[in-house]
Short mmCIF file of C-alpha atoms in Angstrom, two decimals:
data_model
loop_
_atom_site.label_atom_id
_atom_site.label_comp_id
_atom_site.label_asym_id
_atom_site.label_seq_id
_atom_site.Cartn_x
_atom_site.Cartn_y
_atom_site.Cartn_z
CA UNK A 15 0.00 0.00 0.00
CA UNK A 16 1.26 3.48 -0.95
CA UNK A 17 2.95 5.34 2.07
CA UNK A 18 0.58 8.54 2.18
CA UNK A 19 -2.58 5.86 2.04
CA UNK A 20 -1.24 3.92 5.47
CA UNK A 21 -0.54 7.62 6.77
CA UNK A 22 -3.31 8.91 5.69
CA UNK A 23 -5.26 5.49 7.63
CA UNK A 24 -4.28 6.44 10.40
CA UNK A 25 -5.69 9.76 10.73
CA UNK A 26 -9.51 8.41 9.77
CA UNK A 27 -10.77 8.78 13.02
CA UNK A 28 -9.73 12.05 13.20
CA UNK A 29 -10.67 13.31 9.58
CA UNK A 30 -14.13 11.62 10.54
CA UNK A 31 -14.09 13.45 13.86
CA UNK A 32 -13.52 17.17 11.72
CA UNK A 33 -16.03 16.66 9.30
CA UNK A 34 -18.32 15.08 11.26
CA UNK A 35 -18.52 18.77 13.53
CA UNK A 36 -18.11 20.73 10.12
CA UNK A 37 -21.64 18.73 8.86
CA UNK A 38 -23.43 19.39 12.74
CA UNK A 39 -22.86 23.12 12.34
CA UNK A 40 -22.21 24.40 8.63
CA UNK A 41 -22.20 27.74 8.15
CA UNK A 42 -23.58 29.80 4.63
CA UNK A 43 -20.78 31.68 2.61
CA UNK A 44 -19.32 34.59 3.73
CA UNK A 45 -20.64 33.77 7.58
CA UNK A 46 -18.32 30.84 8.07
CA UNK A 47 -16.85 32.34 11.32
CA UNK A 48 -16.97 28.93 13.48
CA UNK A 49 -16.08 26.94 10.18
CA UNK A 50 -12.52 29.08 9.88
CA UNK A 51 -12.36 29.68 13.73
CA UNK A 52 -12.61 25.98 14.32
CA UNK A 53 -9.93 24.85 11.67
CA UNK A 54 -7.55 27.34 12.61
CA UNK A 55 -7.34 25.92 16.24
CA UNK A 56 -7.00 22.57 15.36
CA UNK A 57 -3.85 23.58 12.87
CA UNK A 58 -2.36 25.91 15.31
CA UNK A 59 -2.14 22.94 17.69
CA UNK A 60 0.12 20.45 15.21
CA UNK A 61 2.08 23.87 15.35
CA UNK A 62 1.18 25.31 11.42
CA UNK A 63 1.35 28.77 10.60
CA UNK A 64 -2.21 30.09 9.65
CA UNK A 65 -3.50 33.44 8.94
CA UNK A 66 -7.28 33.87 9.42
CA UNK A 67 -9.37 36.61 7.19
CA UNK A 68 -8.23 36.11 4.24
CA UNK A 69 -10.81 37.84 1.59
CA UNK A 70 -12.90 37.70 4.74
CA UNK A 71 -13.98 34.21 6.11
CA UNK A 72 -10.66 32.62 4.19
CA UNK A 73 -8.19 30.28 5.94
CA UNK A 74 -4.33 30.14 4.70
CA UNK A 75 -2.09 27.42 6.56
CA UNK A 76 1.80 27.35 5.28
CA UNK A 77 3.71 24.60 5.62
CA UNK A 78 7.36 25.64 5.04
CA UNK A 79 10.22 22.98 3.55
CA UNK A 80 13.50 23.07 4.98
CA UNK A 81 14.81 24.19 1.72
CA UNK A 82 13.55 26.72 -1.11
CA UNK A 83 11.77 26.07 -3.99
CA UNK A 84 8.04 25.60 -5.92
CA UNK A 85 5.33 26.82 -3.96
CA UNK A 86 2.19 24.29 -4.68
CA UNK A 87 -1.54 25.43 -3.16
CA UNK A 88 -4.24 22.89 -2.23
CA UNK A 89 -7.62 24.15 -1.79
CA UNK A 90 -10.89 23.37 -0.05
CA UNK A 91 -13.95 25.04 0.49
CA UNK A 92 -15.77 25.45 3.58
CA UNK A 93 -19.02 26.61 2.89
CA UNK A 94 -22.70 24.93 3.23
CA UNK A 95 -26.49 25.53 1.39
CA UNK A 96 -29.10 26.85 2.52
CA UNK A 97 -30.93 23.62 2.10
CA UNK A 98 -33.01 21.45 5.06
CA UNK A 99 -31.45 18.23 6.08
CA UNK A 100 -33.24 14.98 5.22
CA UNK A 101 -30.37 12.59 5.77
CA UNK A 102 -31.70 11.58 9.26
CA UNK A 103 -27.83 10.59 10.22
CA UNK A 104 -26.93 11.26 13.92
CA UNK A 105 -24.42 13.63 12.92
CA UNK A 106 -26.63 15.63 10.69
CA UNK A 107 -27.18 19.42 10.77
CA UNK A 108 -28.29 21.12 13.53
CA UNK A 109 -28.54 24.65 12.30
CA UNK A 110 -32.10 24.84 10.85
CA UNK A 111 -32.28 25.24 6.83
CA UNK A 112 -28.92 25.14 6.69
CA UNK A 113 -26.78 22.19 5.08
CA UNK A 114 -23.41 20.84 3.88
CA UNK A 115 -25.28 19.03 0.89
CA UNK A 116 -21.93 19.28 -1.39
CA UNK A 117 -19.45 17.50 0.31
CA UNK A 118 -17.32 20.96 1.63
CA UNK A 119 -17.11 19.47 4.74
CA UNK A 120 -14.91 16.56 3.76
CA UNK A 121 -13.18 18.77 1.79
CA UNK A 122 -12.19 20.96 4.69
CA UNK A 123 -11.25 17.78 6.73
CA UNK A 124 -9.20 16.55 4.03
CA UNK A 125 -7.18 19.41 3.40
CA UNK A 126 -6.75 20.07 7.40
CA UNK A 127 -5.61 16.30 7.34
CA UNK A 128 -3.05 17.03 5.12
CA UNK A 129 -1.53 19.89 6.22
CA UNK A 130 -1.29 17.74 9.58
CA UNK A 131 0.84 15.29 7.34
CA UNK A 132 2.98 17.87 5.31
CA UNK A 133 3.48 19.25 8.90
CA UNK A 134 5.41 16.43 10.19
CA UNK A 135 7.35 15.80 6.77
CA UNK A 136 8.13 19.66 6.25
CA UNK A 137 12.01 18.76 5.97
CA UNK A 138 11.90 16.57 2.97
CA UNK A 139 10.01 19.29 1.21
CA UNK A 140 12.03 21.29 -1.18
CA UNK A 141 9.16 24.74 -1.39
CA UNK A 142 6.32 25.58 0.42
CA UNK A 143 2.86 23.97 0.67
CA UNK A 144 -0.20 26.70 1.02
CA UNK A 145 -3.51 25.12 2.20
CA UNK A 146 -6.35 27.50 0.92
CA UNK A 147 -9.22 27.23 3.14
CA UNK A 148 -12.17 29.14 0.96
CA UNK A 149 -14.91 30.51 1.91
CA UNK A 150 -18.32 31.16 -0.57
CA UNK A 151 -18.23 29.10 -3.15
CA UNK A 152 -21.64 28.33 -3.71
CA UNK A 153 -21.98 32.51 -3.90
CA UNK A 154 -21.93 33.91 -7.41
CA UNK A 155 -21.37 35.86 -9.09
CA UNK A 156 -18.09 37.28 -6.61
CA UNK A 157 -18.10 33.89 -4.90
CA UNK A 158 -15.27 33.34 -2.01
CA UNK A 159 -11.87 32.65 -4.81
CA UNK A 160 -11.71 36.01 -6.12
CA UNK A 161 -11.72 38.13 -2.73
CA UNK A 162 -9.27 35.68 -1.75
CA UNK A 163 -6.71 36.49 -4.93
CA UNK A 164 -7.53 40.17 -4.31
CA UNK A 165 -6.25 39.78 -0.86
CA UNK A 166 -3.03 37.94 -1.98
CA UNK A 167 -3.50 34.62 -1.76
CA UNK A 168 -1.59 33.71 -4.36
CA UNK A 169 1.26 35.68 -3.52
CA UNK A 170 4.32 35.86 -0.93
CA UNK A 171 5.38 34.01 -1.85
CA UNK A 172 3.80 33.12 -5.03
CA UNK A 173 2.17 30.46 -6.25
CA UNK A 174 3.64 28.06 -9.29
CA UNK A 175 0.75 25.36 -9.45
CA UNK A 176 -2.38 24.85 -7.24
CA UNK A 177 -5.17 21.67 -7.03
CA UNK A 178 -8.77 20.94 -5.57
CA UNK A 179 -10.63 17.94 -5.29
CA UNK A 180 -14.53 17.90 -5.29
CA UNK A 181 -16.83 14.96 -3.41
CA UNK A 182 -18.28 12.68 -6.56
CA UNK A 183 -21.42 10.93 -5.50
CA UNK A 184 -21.82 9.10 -9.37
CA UNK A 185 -17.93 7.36 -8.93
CA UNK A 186 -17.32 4.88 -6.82
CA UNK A 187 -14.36 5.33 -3.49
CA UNK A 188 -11.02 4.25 -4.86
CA UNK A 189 -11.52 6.43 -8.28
CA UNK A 190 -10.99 10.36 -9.87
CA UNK A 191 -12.66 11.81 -12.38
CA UNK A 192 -10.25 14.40 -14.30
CA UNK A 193 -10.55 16.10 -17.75
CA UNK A 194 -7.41 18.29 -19.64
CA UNK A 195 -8.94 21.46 -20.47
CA UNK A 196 -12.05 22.64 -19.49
CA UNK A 197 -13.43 20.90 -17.19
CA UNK A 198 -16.32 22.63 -15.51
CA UNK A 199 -18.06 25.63 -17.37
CA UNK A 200 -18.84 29.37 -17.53
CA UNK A 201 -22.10 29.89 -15.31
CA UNK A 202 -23.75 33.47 -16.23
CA UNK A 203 -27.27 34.49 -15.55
CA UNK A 204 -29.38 37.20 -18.04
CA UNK A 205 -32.66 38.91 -16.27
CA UNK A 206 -34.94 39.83 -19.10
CA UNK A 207 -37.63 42.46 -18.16
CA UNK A 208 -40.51 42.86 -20.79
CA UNK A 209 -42.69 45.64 -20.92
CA UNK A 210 -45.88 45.85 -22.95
CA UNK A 211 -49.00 47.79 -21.92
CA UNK A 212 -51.87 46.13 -19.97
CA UNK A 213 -55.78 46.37 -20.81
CA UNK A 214 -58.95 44.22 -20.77
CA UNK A 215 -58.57 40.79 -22.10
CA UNK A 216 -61.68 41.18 -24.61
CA UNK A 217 -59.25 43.85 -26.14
CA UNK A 218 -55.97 42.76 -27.46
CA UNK A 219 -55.97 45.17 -30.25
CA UNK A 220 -55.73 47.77 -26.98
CA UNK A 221 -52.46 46.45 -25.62
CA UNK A 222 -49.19 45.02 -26.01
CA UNK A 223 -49.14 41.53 -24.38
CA UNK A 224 -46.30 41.29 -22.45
CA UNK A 225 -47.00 37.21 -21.80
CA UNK A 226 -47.04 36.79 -25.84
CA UNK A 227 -43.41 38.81 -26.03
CA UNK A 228 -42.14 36.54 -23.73
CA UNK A 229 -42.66 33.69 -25.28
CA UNK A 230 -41.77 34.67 -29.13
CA UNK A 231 -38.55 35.67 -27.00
CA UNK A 232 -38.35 31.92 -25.43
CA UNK A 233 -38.70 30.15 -28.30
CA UNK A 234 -36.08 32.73 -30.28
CA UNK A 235 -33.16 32.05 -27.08
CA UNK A 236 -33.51 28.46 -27.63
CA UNK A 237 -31.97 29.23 -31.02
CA UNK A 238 -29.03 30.61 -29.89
CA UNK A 239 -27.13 27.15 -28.78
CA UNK A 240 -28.61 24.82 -31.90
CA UNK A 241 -28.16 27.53 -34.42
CA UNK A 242 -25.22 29.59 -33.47
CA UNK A 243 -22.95 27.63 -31.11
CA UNK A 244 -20.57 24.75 -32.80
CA UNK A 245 -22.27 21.15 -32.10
CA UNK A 246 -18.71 20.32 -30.74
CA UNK A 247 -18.58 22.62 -27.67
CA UNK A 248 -20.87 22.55 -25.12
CA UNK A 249 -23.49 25.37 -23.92
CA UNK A 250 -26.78 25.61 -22.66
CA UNK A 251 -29.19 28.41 -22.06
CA UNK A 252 -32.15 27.64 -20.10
CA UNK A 253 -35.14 29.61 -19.30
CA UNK A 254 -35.78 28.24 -15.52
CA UNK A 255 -38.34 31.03 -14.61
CA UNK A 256 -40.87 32.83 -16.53
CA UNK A 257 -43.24 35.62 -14.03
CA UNK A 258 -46.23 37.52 -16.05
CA UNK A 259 -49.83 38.59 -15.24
CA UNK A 260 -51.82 38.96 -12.59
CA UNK A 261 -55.10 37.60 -13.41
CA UNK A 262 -56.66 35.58 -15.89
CA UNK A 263 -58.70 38.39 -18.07
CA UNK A 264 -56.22 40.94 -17.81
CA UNK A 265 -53.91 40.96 -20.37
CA UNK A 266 -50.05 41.62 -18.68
CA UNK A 267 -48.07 44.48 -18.69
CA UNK A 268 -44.87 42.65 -17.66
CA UNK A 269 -43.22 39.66 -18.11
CA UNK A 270 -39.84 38.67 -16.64
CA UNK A 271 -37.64 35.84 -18.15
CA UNK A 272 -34.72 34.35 -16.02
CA UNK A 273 -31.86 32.31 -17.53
CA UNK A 274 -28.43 30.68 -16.73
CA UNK A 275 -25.90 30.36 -19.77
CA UNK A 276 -23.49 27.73 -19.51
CA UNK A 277 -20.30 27.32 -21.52
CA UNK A 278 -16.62 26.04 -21.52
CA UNK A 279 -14.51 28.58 -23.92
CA UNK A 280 -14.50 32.34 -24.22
CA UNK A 281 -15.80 32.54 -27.64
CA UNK A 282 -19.48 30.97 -27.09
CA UNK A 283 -19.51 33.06 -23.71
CA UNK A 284 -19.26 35.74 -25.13
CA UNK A 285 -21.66 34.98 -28.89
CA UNK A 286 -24.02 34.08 -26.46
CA UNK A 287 -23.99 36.99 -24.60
CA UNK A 288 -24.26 39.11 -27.58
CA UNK A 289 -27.35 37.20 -29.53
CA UNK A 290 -29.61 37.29 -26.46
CA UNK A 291 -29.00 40.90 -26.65
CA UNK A 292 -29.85 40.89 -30.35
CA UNK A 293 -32.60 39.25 -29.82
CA UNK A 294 -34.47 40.57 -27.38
CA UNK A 295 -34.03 44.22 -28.93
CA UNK A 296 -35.81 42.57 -31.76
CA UNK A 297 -38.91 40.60 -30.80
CA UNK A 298 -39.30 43.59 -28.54
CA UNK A 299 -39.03 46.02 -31.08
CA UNK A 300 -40.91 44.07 -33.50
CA UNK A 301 -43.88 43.44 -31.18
CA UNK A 302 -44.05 46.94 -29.83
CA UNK A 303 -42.73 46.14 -26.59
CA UNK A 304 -39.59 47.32 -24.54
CA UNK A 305 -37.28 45.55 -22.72
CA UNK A 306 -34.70 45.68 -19.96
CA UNK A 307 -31.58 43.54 -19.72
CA UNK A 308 -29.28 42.72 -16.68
CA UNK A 309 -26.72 40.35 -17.92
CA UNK A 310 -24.16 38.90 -14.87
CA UNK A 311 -21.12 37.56 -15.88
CA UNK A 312 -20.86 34.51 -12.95
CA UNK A 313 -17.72 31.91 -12.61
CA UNK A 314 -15.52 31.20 -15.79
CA UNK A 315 -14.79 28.09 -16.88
CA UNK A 316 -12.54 26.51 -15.18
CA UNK A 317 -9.41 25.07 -17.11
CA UNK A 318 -7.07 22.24 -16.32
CA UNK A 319 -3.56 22.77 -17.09
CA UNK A 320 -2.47 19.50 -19.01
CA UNK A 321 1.02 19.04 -16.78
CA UNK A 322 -1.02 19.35 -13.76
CA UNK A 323 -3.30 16.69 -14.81
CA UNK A 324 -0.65 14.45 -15.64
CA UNK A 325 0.44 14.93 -11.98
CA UNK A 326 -2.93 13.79 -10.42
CA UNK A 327 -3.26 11.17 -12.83
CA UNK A 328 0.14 10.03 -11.66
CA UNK A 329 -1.10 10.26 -8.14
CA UNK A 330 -4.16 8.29 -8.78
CA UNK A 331 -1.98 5.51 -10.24
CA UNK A 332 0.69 5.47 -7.28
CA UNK A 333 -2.36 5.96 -4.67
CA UNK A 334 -5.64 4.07 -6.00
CA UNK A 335 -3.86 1.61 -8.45
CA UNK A 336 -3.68 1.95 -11.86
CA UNK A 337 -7.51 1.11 -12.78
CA UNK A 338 -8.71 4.02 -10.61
CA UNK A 339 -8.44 7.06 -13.32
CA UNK A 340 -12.06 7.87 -15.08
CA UNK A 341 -10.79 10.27 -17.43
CA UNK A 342 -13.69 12.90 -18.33
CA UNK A 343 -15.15 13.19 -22.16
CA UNK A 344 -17.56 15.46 -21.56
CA UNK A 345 -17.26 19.16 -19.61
CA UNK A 346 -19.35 19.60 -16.65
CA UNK A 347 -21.88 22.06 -16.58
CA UNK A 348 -21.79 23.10 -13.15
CA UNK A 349 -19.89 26.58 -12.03
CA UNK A 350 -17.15 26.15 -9.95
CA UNK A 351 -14.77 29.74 -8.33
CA UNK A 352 -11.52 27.33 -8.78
CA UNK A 353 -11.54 28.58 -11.96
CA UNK A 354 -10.68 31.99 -10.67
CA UNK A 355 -7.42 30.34 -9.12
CA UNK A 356 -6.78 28.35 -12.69
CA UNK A 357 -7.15 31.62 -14.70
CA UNK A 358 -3.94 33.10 -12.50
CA UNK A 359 -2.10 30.11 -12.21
CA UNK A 360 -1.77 26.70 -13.34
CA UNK A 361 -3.12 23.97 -11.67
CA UNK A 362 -5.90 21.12 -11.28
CA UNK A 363 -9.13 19.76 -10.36
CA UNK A 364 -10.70 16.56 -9.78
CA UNK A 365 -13.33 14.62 -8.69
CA UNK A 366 -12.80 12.10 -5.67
CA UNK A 367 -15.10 9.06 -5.89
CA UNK A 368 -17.42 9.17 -2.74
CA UNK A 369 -20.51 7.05 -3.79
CA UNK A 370 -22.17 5.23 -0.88
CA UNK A 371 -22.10 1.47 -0.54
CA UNK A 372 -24.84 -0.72 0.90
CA UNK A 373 -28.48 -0.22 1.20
CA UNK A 374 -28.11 3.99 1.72
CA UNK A 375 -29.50 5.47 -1.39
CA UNK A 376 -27.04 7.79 -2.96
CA UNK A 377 -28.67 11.17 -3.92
CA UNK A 378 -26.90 14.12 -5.68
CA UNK A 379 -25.06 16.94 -4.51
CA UNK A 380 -27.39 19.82 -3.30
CA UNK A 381 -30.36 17.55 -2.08
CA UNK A 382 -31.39 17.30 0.54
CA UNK A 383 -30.72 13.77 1.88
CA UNK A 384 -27.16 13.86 0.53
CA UNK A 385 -24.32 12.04 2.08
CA UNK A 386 -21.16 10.78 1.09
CA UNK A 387 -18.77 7.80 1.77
CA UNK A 388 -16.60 8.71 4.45
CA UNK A 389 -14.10 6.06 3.45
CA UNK A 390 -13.08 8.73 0.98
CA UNK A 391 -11.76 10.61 3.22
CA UNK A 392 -8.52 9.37 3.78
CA UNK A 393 -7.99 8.94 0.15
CA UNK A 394 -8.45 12.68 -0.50
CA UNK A 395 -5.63 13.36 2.15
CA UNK A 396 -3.15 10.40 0.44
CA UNK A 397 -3.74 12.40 -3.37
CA UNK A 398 -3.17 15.68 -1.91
CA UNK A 399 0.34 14.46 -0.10
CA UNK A 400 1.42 12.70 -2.79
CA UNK A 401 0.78 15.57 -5.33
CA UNK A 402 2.72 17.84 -3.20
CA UNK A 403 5.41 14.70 -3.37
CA UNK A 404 6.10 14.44 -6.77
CA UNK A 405 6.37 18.36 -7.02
CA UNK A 406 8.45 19.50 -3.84
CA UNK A 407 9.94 15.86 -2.09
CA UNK A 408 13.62 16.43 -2.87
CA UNK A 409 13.18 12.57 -2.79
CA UNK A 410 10.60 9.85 -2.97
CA UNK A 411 9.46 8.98 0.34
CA UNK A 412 9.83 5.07 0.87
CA UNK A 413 8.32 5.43 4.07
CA UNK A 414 9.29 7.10 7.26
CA UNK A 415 11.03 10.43 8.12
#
């Protein structure tokens, strides 16, 4: 068994202890005081340097080799959802509406975990190790990454490469998922405001029906992707709310559309941008309408540097066997603020295989009733150490100080 895995074992009581007290009392981005309070006492006492407020709720611990060199980040995010628990597991949430229903509570644990480990093997590293504790991820469109680069996170000294794992409840434990490239996308919103003129609903001729703007506008959006984007890349716009009207024989004066746009390279962020602006000036204008748009730009995409990948597969291999890499074809959808970090320096992400086992139904991240395996756990910490082994260990480790 690789070293950092029988290391790693060892501390699973413990990494089950920290993330069982991170799940009890999880904390919404930006407010995780207790979250970041709690971590920084329990790295202070294996003696790591950690500065607290980083960006606001951030977390930085340094582990410093005995000699110069690379300086490699890990990250983890700390914050939970405003979602009810349904998991009815005795260590599940006790703060009312309030839920770590993504798995940033075993990413916390892990990364504490490991800075434990780099702790006690802080001579054999040739560079410096910076464990980014972040807060607000699940916060666009600022989220908790880019406060934390405007505060210097990145710097003093600075960062050459820096990776983050993410809880997978569709792979099983023992396996990564990992793309080069993009490898989560662009997530922007667009808040479309049509305004028509209201009247009686005997009386069309009298008004400008806000309802029927809407919906020209709908169907014209959905063009955008199929009609504009290349079949090859991946996007999607989706109209998840449409509000109009007030009663049924009154014909509306208002109709607001409300979209996420997701996509993986600059070019079809930004086409995209531009057509639903194109097109809502023109049904509008066509219909006799007016419109207002408020377009947000939200997380990029986030981008996997292909030498950083190579280094987590590698890690996989030496860690979970050589079986264990799922290597991804297609981009996620989802947003994720790591990309913020990946668009200053180079660096990696990956899932970590957390699927239960058993008779416990496995549900998806952000309901509810989801849980993860904790046998993960350990695993996380064993890919994070040996990353931070194959770039700073002046030497393999064969095992021992």
């Amino acid at each position: 068994m690789n070293y950092w895995r029988q290391q790693a074992n060892n501390l699973s009581q413990r990494l089950i202890e920290i993330r069982r007290h991170l799940h009890r009392y999880p904390e919404l981005g930006y407010k995780e005081f207790e979250t970041a309070r709690y971590l920084a006492q329990i790295l202070r006492q294996e003696g790591i340097e950690v500065r607290e407020h980083v960006g606001g709720t951030g977390l930085v611990a340094t582990i410093r080799g005995a000699s110069s060199g690379r300086t490699i980040a890990l990250r983890a995010d700390m914050d939970a959802l405003p979602i009810q628990e349904k998991t009815g597991m005795p260590y599940a949430s006790i703060v009312s509406g309030v839920s770590h229903a993504c798995g940033h509570d075993a990413h916390s644990a892990i990364l504490a975990c490991t800075a434990m480990l780099l702790q006690r093997y802080r001579r054999k590293l040739a560079g410096t190790v910076k464990c980014i504790f972040q807060p607000a991820e699940e916060c666009p469109p600022l989220g908790g990454a880019k406060p934390m680069i405007d505060a210097g996170v990145l710097a003093d000294p600075p960062v050459d490469a820096i990776y983050a794992l993410h809880t997978a409840p569709n792979l099983p434990v023992g396996t990564i998922g990992i793309a080069y490239g993009p490898m989560m996308a662009a997530s922007d919103r667009a808040k479309i405001k049509i305004l028509g003129e209201g009247g009686h609903g005997s009386a069309p001729q009298q008004s400008v029906d806000a309802v029927l703007v809407a919906a020209h506008t709908v169907v014209a959006l959905q063009s955008i992707v199929s009609r504009n984007i290349d079949p090859h890349s991946a996007a999607v716009l989706t109209v998840g709310q449409l509000q109009a009207g007030y009663r049924y024989n009154v014909i509306a004066d208002m109709a607001v559309l409300d979209c996420t746009i997701r996509t993986t390279d600059v070019h079809s962020r930004q086409l995209i941008q531009d057509k639903i602006e194109q097109i809502v000036d023109g049904v509008t204008r066509a219909m006799g309408a007016r419109y207002e748009l408020r377009y947000t730009l939200g997380y990029p995409p986030a981008i996997n540097d292909t030498v950083a990948v190579d280094q987590v597969i590698k890690a996989a291999e030496v860690v979970l066997g050589e079986d264990s890499v799922r290597i991804q074809e297609k981009t996620s959808l989802s947003g994720e603020d790591f990309a913020y970090f990946l668009e200053q320096v180079p660096g990696a992400f990956f899932w970590m295989g957390s699927r239960l086992e058993g008779d416990r139904k496995q549900y998806p991240a952000h309901h509810p009733a989801f849980d993860l395996n904790e046998a993960m756990l350990p695993l996380g910490v064993a890919m994070f150490c040996q990353i931070v082994e194959q770039e700073l260990f002046r030497e393999p480790l064969a095992g021992g100080e």
